[in-house]
Coordinates of C-alpha atoms in Angstrom, one line a residue:
M1 CA 20.6 -20.5 2.2
Y2 CA 19.2 -17.0 2.9
N3 CA 20.0 -13.7 1.4
K4 CA 18.6 -10.4 2.7
G5 CA 19.5 -8.5 -0.4
L6 CA 17.7 -8.5 -3.8
Y7 CA 20.4 -9.2 -6.4
S8 CA 23.1 -11.8 -7.0
D9 CA 26.5 -11.2 -5.5
W10 CA 28.1 -10.6 -8.9
V11 CA 25.9 -7.6 -9.7
P12 CA 27.8 -4.4 -9.0
K13 CA 26.4 -2.1 -6.2
P14 CA 25.8 0.9 -8.5
L15 CA 23.8 -1.3 -10.9
Q16 CA 21.8 -2.7 -8.0
L17 CA 20.8 0.8 -6.9
L18 CA 20.0 1.7 -10.5
L19 CA 17.7 -1.3 -10.8
I20 CA 15.9 -0.4 -7.5
V21 CA 15.4 3.2 -8.7
L22 CA 14.1 1.9 -12.0
L23 CA 11.7 -0.5 -10.3
L24 CA 10.4 2.3 -8.0
A25 CA 10.0 4.7 -11.0
V26 CA 7.7 2.2 -12.8
V27 CA 5.9 0.4 -10.0
M28 CA 5.1 3.2 -7.6
P29 CA 3.0 5.4 -10.0
L30 CA 1.3 2.3 -11.3
G31 CA -2.5 2.2 -10.7
G32 CA -5.8 1.1 -12.1
V33 CA -6.7 4.7 -13.0
Y34 CA -4.6 7.9 -13.5
T35 CA -6.4 10.9 -12.2
G36 CA -5.5 13.2 -15.1
N37 CA -6.7 10.6 -17.5
I38 CA -10.2 10.1 -16.2
S39 CA -11.9 12.5 -18.7
Y40 CA -10.5 10.4 -21.6
L41 CA -11.6 7.2 -19.9
V42 CA -15.1 8.6 -19.6
S43 CA -15.3 9.7 -23.2
G44 CA -13.7 6.5 -24.4
T45 CA -15.8 4.0 -22.5
G46 CA -19.0 6.0 -22.1
A47 CA -19.1 5.3 -18.4
M48 CA -19.7 7.7 -15.6
T49 CA -16.8 9.5 -13.9
E50 CA -17.8 8.0 -10.5
Y51 CA -16.7 4.5 -11.6
F52 CA -13.1 5.7 -12.2
M53 CA -13.1 7.6 -8.9
W54 CA -14.1 4.4 -7.3
A55 CA -11.3 2.6 -9.1
N56 CA -8.8 5.2 -8.0
Y57 CA -9.8 4.6 -4.3
A58 CA -9.6 0.9 -4.9
T59 CA -5.8 1.0 -5.5
T60 CA -5.2 2.4 -2.1
I61 CA -7.6 -0.1 -0.5
G62 CA -5.7 -2.9 -2.1
M63 CA -2.4 -1.6 -0.7
G64 CA -3.8 -1.3 2.7
A65 CA -5.3 -4.9 2.6
C66 CA -1.9 -6.3 1.7
M67 CA 0.1 -4.4 4.3
P68 CA -0.6 -6.6 7.4
I69 CA 0.5 -9.8 5.6
V70 CA 3.3 -8.4 3.4
L71 CA 6.1 -9.7 5.6
R72 CA 4.8 -13.2 5.7
L73 CA 4.4 -13.2 1.9
K74 CA 8.0 -11.9 1.6
M75 CA 9.4 -14.7 3.7
R76 CA 7.3 -17.4 2.0
F77 CA 8.7 -17.2 -1.5
K78 CA 12.1 -16.8 -3.2
V79 CA 12.8 -13.2 -4.1
R80 CA 13.3 -13.8 -7.8
D81 CA 10.3 -16.0 -8.3
K82 CA 8.0 -13.7 -6.4
M83 CA 9.2 -10.4 -8.1
T84 CA 9.0 -11.9 -11.6
V85 CA 5.5 -13.3 -11.1
L86 CA 4.3 -10.0 -9.5
L87 CA 5.7 -7.9 -12.4
V88 CA 4.1 -10.2 -14.9
L89 CA 0.8 -10.0 -13.1
L90 CA 1.0 -6.2 -12.9
G91 CA 1.7 -6.0 -16.6
L92 CA -1.2 -8.3 -17.4
L93 CA -3.6 -6.2 -15.3
S94 CA -2.4 -3.0 -17.0
Y95 CA -2.9 -4.7 -20.4
I96 CA -6.5 -5.7 -19.3
N97 CA -7.2 -2.0 -18.4
G98 CA -5.9 -0.9 -21.8
T99 CA -8.2 -3.2 -23.7
T100 CA -11.4 -3.2 -21.8
M101 CA -14.5 -0.9 -22.0
Q102 CA -16.2 -2.1 -18.8
P103 CA -15.8 0.3 -15.9
M104 CA -16.3 -2.4 -13.2
I105 CA -13.2 -4.2 -14.6
F106 CA -11.2 -1.1 -13.9
V107 CA -12.4 -1.2 -10.3
F108 CA -11.4 -4.8 -9.7
T109 CA -8.1 -4.6 -11.5
A110 CA -7.2 -1.4 -9.6
L111 CA -7.9 -3.3 -6.3
F112 CA -5.5 -6.2 -7.3
I113 CA -2.9 -3.7 -8.7
G114 CA -2.8 -2.0 -5.3
F115 CA -2.5 -5.4 -3.5
L116 CA 0.3 -6.6 -5.8
K117 CA 2.1 -3.3 -5.8
M118 CA 2.5 -3.3 -2.1
M119 CA 4.2 -6.8 -2.3
V120 CA 6.7 -5.3 -4.7
T121 CA 7.3 -2.2 -2.7
I122 CA 8.2 -4.0 0.5
E123 CA 11.0 -5.7 -1.3
L124 CA 12.5 -2.3 -2.0
F125 CA 12.0 -0.8 1.5
L126 CA 14.5 -3.0 3.3
P127 CA 17.6 -2.6 1.0
L128 CA 17.0 1.2 0.8
M129 CA 16.6 1.4 4.6
M130 CA 19.9 -0.5 5.1
M131 CA 21.7 1.8 2.6
I132 CA 20.4 5.0 4.2
G133 CA 20.3 3.9 7.8
N134 CA 18.2 6.7 9.2
R135 CA 14.4 6.1 9.0
G136 CA 13.6 9.8 8.8
M137 CA 16.1 10.4 6.0
F138 CA 14.8 7.4 4.2
Y139 CA 11.2 8.8 4.4
G140 CA 12.5 12.2 3.1
L141 CA 14.2 10.6 0.0
F142 CA 11.6 7.9 -0.6
Y143 CA 8.4 10.1 -0.4
T144 CA 10.1 12.9 -2.5
F145 CA 10.9 10.4 -5.3
V146 CA 7.5 8.7 -5.2
L147 CA 5.5 12.0 -5.2
V148 CA 7.6 13.4 -8.0
M149 CA 7.1 10.3 -10.1
N150 CA 3.3 10.4 -9.4
Q151 CA 3.1 13.9 -10.8
V152 CA 5.2 13.1 -13.8
A153 CA 3.1 9.9 -14.5
A154 CA -0.2 11.8 -14.2
Y155 CA 1.1 14.4 -16.7
Y156 CA 2.4 12.0 -19.3
A157 CA -0.7 9.9 -19.0
V158 CA -2.6 12.9 -20.4
V159 CA 0.1 13.7 -23.0
V160 CA 0.0 10.1 -24.4
S161 CA -3.8 10.2 -24.4
I162 CA -3.9 13.4 -26.4
H163 CA -1.3 12.3 -29.0
Y164 CA -2.6 8.7 -29.3
N165 CA -5.4 7.5 -27.0
W166 CA -6.0 6.6 -23.4
Q167 CA -5.3 2.9 -24.0
Q168 CA -1.7 3.5 -25.1
F169 CA -0.5 4.5 -21.6
Y170 CA -1.7 1.3 -20.1
I171 CA 0.0 -0.7 -22.9
I172 CA 3.3 1.2 -22.2
A173 CA 3.0 0.5 -18.5
A174 CA 2.4 -3.2 -19.3
V175 CA 5.4 -3.4 -21.6
L176 CA 7.6 -1.8 -18.9
C177 CA 6.5 -4.3 -16.3
F178 CA 7.3 -7.2 -18.7
I179 CA 10.8 -5.8 -19.4
L180 CA 11.4 -5.3 -15.7
A181 CA 10.3 -8.9 -15.0
L182 CA 12.8 -10.2 -17.6
I183 CA 15.6 -8.0 -16.2
H184 CA 15.0 -9.1 -12.6
W185 CA 14.8 -12.8 -13.5
I186 CA 18.4 -12.3 -14.8
F187 CA 19.9 -10.2 -12.0
M188 CA 18.0 -11.3 -8.8
H189 CA 19.3 -14.1 -6.6
D190 CA 17.3 -17.4 -6.2
K191 CA 17.3 -17.6 -2.4
Y192 CA 14.9 -17.0 0.4
F193 CA 15.0 -13.9 2.5
A194 CA 14.8 -15.8 5.8
L195 CA 13.2 -18.9 7.3
K196 CA 10.4 -20.1 5.1
V197 CA 7.0 -19.5 6.8
P198 CA 3.6 -21.0 5.9
L199 CA 0.7 -19.1 4.4
H200 CA -2.1 -21.0 6.1
Y201 CA -1.8 -18.6 9.1
I202 CA -3.2 -15.8 7.0
D203 CA -6.8 -15.2 7.7
W204 CA -8.3 -14.6 4.2
M205 CA -11.8 -14.0 5.6
S206 CA -10.4 -10.9 7.5
I207 CA -8.9 -9.6 4.3
M208 CA -12.2 -10.0 2.5
L209 CA -14.0 -8.1 5.3
F210 CA -11.3 -5.4 5.2
V211 CA -11.7 -5.0 1.4
S212 CA -15.5 -5.0 1.6
T213 CA -15.6 -2.4 4.4
F214 CA -13.6 0.2 2.4
M215 CA -14.9 -0.7 -1.0
F216 CA -18.4 -0.1 0.1
S217 CA -17.2 3.2 1.7
A218 CA -15.5 4.2 -1.5
Y219 CA -18.7 3.5 -3.4
V220 CA -20.5 5.9 -1.0
F221 CA -17.9 8.6 -1.5
S222 CA -17.8 8.2 -5.2
F223 CA -21.5 7.9 -6.1
G224 CA -22.9 10.0 -3.2
K225 CA -23.4 13.2 -5.1
Q226 CA -24.6 11.5 -8.3
Q227 CA -27.2 9.5 -6.4
D228 CA -28.3 12.3 -4.0
W229 CA -26.7 10.7 -0.9
W230 CA -29.2 9.3 1.6
N231 CA -32.1 9.7 -0.8
S232 CA -30.6 6.8 -2.7
K233 CA -31.3 3.2 -1.6
N234 CA -28.0 2.1 -3.1
I235 CA -26.0 4.6 -1.0
L236 CA -28.0 3.6 2.1
N237 CA -27.4 -0.1 1.5
A238 CA -23.7 0.4 0.8
S239 CA -23.3 2.4 4.1
I240 CA -25.0 -0.3 6.1
A241 CA -22.8 -3.0 4.4
A242 CA -19.6 -1.0 5.2
F243 CA -20.6 -0.7 8.8
V244 CA -21.6 -4.4 9.2
S245 CA -18.4 -5.5 7.4
F246 CA -16.2 -3.4 9.8
A247 CA -18.1 -4.7 12.8
L248 CA -17.5 -8.3 11.7
L249 CA -13.9 -7.5 11.0
V250 CA -13.3 -6.1 14.5
V251 CA -15.2 -9.0 16.2
R252 CA -13.2 -11.5 14.2
Q253 CA -9.9 -10.1 15.3
F254 CA -10.7 -10.8 18.9
T255 CA -11.5 -14.4 18.2
L256 CA -8.3 -15.2 16.2
K257 CA -5.1 -16.6 17.6
R258 CA -3.1 -14.7 15.0
P259 CA -5.3 -11.7 14.2
Y260 CA -5.0 -10.0 10.8
L261 CA -5.3 -6.5 12.3
S262 CA -4.1 -5.2 15.7
F263 CA -5.9 -2.2 17.4
K264 CA -3.3 -2.1 20.2
I265 CA -1.3 0.8 18.7
F266 CA -4.3 3.1 18.5
K267 CA -4.1 3.5 22.3
Q268 CA -0.8 5.2 21.9
N269 CA -0.7 9.0 22.1
N270 CA 1.5 9.6 19.1
V271 CA -0.8 7.4 16.9
Q272 CA -3.9 9.2 18.0
H273 CA -2.5 12.6 17.3
G274 CA -0.9 11.4 14.1
L275 CA -4.3 10.2 12.8
F276 CA -5.8 13.5 13.8
M277 CA -3.2 15.4 11.8
L278 CA -3.6 13.1 8.8
L279 CA -7.3 13.9 8.9
W280 CA -6.6 17.6 8.4
L281 CA -4.0 16.9 5.8
G282 CA -6.9 15.2 3.9
M283 CA -8.8 18.4 4.3
F284 CA -6.2 20.3 2.4
L285 CA -5.5 17.5 -0.2
G286 CA -9.3 17.3 -0.9
T287 CA -9.1 20.8 -2.4
T288 CA -7.8 19.2 -5.6
S289 CA -11.5 18.8 -6.7
L290 CA -12.1 22.5 -6.1
Q291 CA -8.9 23.4 -8.0
N292 CA -9.9 21.2 -11.0
T293 CA -13.4 22.8 -11.1
F294 CA -11.9 26.3 -11.1
A295 CA -9.1 25.5 -13.7
V296 CA -11.3 23.5 -16.2
G297 CA -14.8 24.9 -15.5
V298 CA -14.0 28.6 -15.0
L299 CA -10.7 29.3 -16.7
G300 CA -11.3 26.8 -19.5
Y301 CA -8.0 24.9 -19.3
D302 CA -7.7 21.8 -21.5
Q303 CA -6.7 18.5 -19.8
K304 CA -3.0 18.9 -20.7
T305 CA -2.8 22.4 -19.2
N306 CA -4.6 21.3 -16.1
A307 CA -2.3 18.3 -15.7
G308 CA 0.6 20.6 -16.0
L309 CA -0.4 22.2 -12.7
S310 CA 0.7 19.1 -10.9
I311 CA 4.2 19.5 -12.5
L312 CA 4.4 22.9 -10.8
M313 CA 4.3 21.2 -7.4
I314 CA 7.6 19.3 -8.1
P315 CA 10.0 22.2 -6.9
G316 CA 8.0 22.4 -3.6
I317 CA 8.2 18.6 -3.2
I318 CA 11.9 18.5 -3.8
L319 CA 12.5 21.4 -1.3
A320 CA 10.4 19.5 1.3
G321 CA 12.5 16.3 0.8
T322 CA 15.7 18.3 1.0
V323 CA 14.6 20.0 4.2
A324 CA 13.4 16.6 5.7
V325 CA 16.8 15.0 5.1
F326 CA 18.6 17.9 6.7
W327 CA 16.1 17.9 9.6
F328 CA 16.4 14.2 10.4
K329 CA 20.1 14.2 10.0
R330 CA 20.4 17.0 12.6
E331 CA 17.7 15.2 14.7
I332 CA 15.8 18.5 15.2
P333 CA 12.4 18.1 16.9
L334 CA 9.5 17.6 14.4
K335 CA 7.1 20.3 15.7
M336 CA 8.3 23.2 13.5
F337 CA 8.7 21.0 10.4
I338 CA 5.1 19.9 10.7
F339 CA 4.1 23.5 11.4
S340 CA 5.8 24.6 8.3
G341 CA 4.0 22.0 6.2
F342 CA 0.5 23.0 7.5
S343 CA 1.6 26.7 7.1
A344 CA 2.4 26.0 3.4
M345 CA -1.0 24.4 2.9
M346 CA -2.6 27.5 4.6
G347 CA -0.7 29.7 2.3
Y348 CA -2.0 27.7 -0.7
A349 CA -5.6 28.1 0.6
L350 CA -5.2 31.8 1.3
I351 CA -3.8 32.5 -2.2
M352 CA -6.6 30.5 -3.8
Y353 CA -9.2 32.4 -1.8
F354 CA -8.0 35.8 -2.8
S355 CA -7.0 35.0 -6.4
M356 CA -10.0 33.0 -7.7
V357 CA -11.2 35.5 -10.3
L358 CA -12.0 35.3 -14.0
E359 CA -8.8 37.1 -14.8
F360 CA -6.6 34.5 -13.2
N361 CA -3.3 34.1 -15.2
Y362 CA -1.3 30.9 -15.5
E363 CA 1.7 32.5 -13.9
N364 CA -0.5 33.0 -10.8
W365 CA -0.4 29.2 -10.2
Y366 CA 3.4 29.1 -9.5
L367 CA 3.4 30.2 -5.9
P368 CA 0.3 28.3 -4.7
M369 CA 1.3 25.0 -6.4
F370 CA 4.8 25.4 -5.0
L371 CA 3.4 25.8 -1.5
K372 CA 1.0 22.9 -2.0
G373 CA 3.9 20.6 -3.1
Y374 CA 6.0 21.6 -0.2
G375 CA 3.1 21.1 2.3
M376 CA 2.0 17.8 0.9
C377 CA 5.5 16.2 0.8
S378 CA 6.6 17.6 4.2
L379 CA 3.4 16.4 5.9
F380 CA 3.6 13.0 4.3
I381 CA 7.1 12.6 5.6
S382 CA 6.9 14.2 9.1
V383 CA 3.4 13.1 10.2
W384 CA 3.9 9.6 8.9
F385 CA 7.2 9.4 10.8
Y386 CA 5.6 10.8 14.0
T387 CA 2.6 8.4 13.8
L388 CA 4.7 5.3 13.4
D389 CA 7.5 6.3 15.7
K390 CA 8.5 4.0 18.6
L391 CA 6.2 1.2 17.4
E392 CA 7.2 -2.5 17.5
M393 CA 7.5 -4.1 14.1
D394 CA 4.7 -6.7 14.6
D395 CA 2.2 -4.1 16.0
M396 CA 3.1 -1.6 13.2
L397 CA 2.6 -4.1 10.4
A398 CA -0.7 -5.3 11.9
A399 CA -2.2 -1.8 11.9
I400 CA -0.3 0.1 9.2
G401 CA -2.9 -1.0 6.6
L402 CA -5.6 0.9 8.5
V403 CA -3.4 4.0 8.9
L404 CA -2.5 3.9 5.2
V405 CA -6.2 3.7 4.2
W406 CA -7.0 6.5 6.7
R407 CA -4.4 8.8 5.2
T408 CA -4.8 8.3 1.5
F409 CA -8.4 7.2 1.1
L410 CA -10.8 8.0 4.1
A411 CA -9.5 11.5 4.9
V412 CA -9.2 12.6 1.3
G413 CA -12.3 10.8 0.1
F414 CA -14.5 12.2 2.9
F415 CA -13.4 15.8 2.3
S416 CA -13.6 15.5 -1.4
A417 CA -17.2 14.3 -1.1
L418 CA -18.0 17.0 1.4
Y419 CA -16.6 19.7 -0.9
S420 CA -18.6 18.5 -3.9
W421 CA -21.8 18.6 -1.8
F422 CA -21.1 22.1 -0.4
Q423 CA -20.0 23.4 -3.8
Y424 CA -23.3 22.4 -5.3
R425 CA -25.3 23.9 -2.5
F426 CA -23.3 27.1 -2.4
Q427 CA -23.6 27.4 -6.2
V428 CA -27.4 27.2 -6.2
T429 CA -27.4 29.9 -3.5
A430 CA -25.0 32.1 -5.4
V431 CA -27.1 31.9 -8.6
G432 CA -30.2 33.0 -6.6
D433 CA -28.2 35.9 -5.1
L434 CA -26.8 37.0 -8.4
A435 CA -30.2 36.7 -10.2
V436 CA -31.3 39.9 -8.3
Y437 CA -29.3 41.9 -10.8
I438 CA -30.9 40.4 -13.8
D439 CA -33.9 42.3 -15.3
G440 CA -35.1 43.5 -18.6
M441 CA -33.3 46.8 -18.2
T442 CA -29.8 45.4 -17.8
V443 CA -30.1 42.1 -19.8
T444 CA -31.6 42.1 -23.3
P445 CA -32.5 39.0 -25.3
Q446 CA -29.4 39.5 -27.4
T447 CA -27.0 39.5 -24.4
L448 CA -28.9 36.9 -22.3
A449 CA -26.7 33.9 -23.2
A450 CA -23.4 35.7 -22.5
N451 CA -24.7 37.1 -19.2
M452 CA -26.0 33.7 -18.1
K453 CA -22.6 32.2 -18.7
T454 CA -20.9 34.9 -16.7
L455 CA -23.5 34.4 -14.0
Q456 CA -22.7 30.7 -13.8
L457 CA -19.0 31.2 -13.7
N458 CA -19.3 33.7 -10.9
A459 CA -21.5 31.3 -9.0
I460 CA -18.8 28.6 -9.2
I461 CA -16.2 31.1 -8.0
V462 CA -18.3 32.2 -5.1
S463 CA -18.9 28.6 -4.0
G464 CA -15.2 27.8 -4.3
K465 CA -14.3 30.9 -2.3
K466 CA -16.8 30.0 0.5
I467 CA -15.3 26.6 0.9
F468 CA -11.7 27.9 0.9
G469 CA -12.8 30.4 3.5
Y470 CA -14.1 27.6 5.8
I471 CA -10.8 25.7 5.2
I472 CA -8.8 28.7 6.2
L473 CA -10.7 29.2 9.4
T474 CA -10.3 25.5 10.2
G475 CA -6.6 25.7 9.2
F476 CA -5.9 28.4 11.8
G477 CA -7.3 26.0 14.5
V478 CA -5.0 23.3 13.1
L479 CA -2.0 25.6 13.3
L480 CA -2.9 26.5 16.9
Y481 CA -3.1 22.8 17.7
I482 CA 0.3 22.1 16.2
I483 CA 2.0 24.9 18.0
T484 CA 0.6 23.8 21.4
H485 CA 1.1 20.1 21.0
H486 CA 4.0 18.6 22.9
F487 CA 5.2 16.0 20.2
G488 CA 6.6 13.7 22.9
R489 CA 8.4 16.4 24.8
E490 CA 7.8 17.1 28.5
R491 CA 4.6 19.0 29.2
F492 CA 4.2 22.1 31.3
Q493 CA 7.6 23.5 30.5
Y494 CA 6.2 27.0 31.2
L495 CA 7.1 26.4 34.9
R496 CA 10.7 27.2 33.9
F497 CA 9.6 30.7 33.0
I498 CA 8.0 31.1 36.4
R499 CA 11.3 30.1 38.0
V500 CA 13.2 32.7 35.8
L501 CA 10.7 35.4 36.7
G502 CA 11.1 34.4 40.4
G503 CA 14.8 34.9 40.2
K504 CA 15.6 31.3 41.0
S505 CA 17.2 30.2 37.7
V506 CA 20.7 31.2 39.0
I507 CA 20.2 29.1 42.2
A508 CA 19.1 26.2 40.1
R509 CA 22.2 26.4 37.8
R510 CA 24.4 26.7 40.9
R511 CA 22.9 23.5 42.4
L512 CA 23.4 21.6 39.2
R513 CA 27.1 22.7 39.1
E514 CA 27.5 21.7 42.7
R515 CA 25.9 18.3 42.1
K516 CA 28.1 17.7 39.1
K517 CA 31.2 18.6 41.1
I518 CA 30.3 16.2 43.9
L519 CA 29.7 13.4 41.4
E520 CA 33.1 14.0 39.8
E521 CA 34.8 14.0 43.2
I522 CA 33.1 10.7 44.2
K523 CA 34.2 9.2 40.8
D524 CA 37.8 10.4 41.3
A525 CA 37.8 9.0 44.8
A526 CA 36.4 5.7 43.7
G527 CA 39.1 5.2 41.1
P528 CA 42.1 4.7 43.5
A529 CA 39.9 2.7 45.9
V530 CA 39.1 0.1 43.3

């Protein structure tokens, strides 16, 4: 027998919804590394920060690698058996992270956590989609909940690390996974979702090539600054390995009867423009590194205060989700919703550009973080909806892994690495420019240390302002692109204005009325004839 639900028939519907929400709240924020916790991992393990940045990227890569085969895995196993085993494995991986001191173990466990997490997530998508009905409204509710939980998890990872140590949060996550595994073993039904399908159709070699392509790329983005980019043999070799792996992956797809990836959807107009917009979303999301440098390096915030900035995004995230539900319920065209998201990101960049000073108060963060939260959530919902709109299920699943990696890893990782390189170069230039004002008449040996610190802080601010300035200039171009893009509507509608100016709109409306009247008459006449 088959059952497309998750839980046994005797479980009440409100309890089923509660269990789904509980599962989302625990599994979705789960990762190999929590970004607010990286400084404690570095001090606790003695490893470089770049290893944990690499592990952070690995979680997304694992999710992308699982996406093309997730439906086949869903149909192969019974729901209860699969969910229980996955939760136990996620708990074990979190426990391993909480007890190890080797940074490379974090990288590999993060990759597997992402892979397994996507298998759990797909089980929750279908019941929620059936309950909500509208795909756009589902995105609005789902992304709002997930983004809020990610901010909360990042904050409490820091809080637990301060009061106890960085290992305790991983242990707590492991215990929660084990408890959920026990609960779902009790409440879930022991049936298949649909017809049982074999696993031998999965091309594991393609999965290995996919993982190696983006893991080598993540190594380049993470260690590029530390190893001086192309002057490093390791960076050069990793770049070549990523390119060769991707080339082999593409060639292999054209030789398989059942390819792991499909490149068919990338010919569609909405997918191309969606990927283009996701790239510029990555440009704005990559500013998190600049924000952290300013908050910690210049303003001197501790890790808890800095992590609290992510909590300030939650009101904006909730507002974006509320607007999205209203927008999709009324079936309003997406253009202005996407425009509002990029405008909010532009507002965040403008405020940061004009407000980055040594006297920046904590209250000054409220508005920019609100705008950033609104922009991030609204663009995650709207651009993702537009990119995957009107795609067949098979084609979408066969390519969504690449789109996911593009959105969350490649775009953000590329701009984060670019900003770190520019920040270093601009900082060196700023120190040279500011050194003009240092001489024996203005700086004495007694005040040298204090003046050098102020000089360095001002150099960091100058470099950050320059980068934000370039982001703002690019952002105006993005807004112009959004306002002129058709978003699936008919092009060249400006011809209507020509008709109005020519005085022909009245004639056009009269012809439409006459045509409608003739059709009504024909229909009325046809009735008695039949």
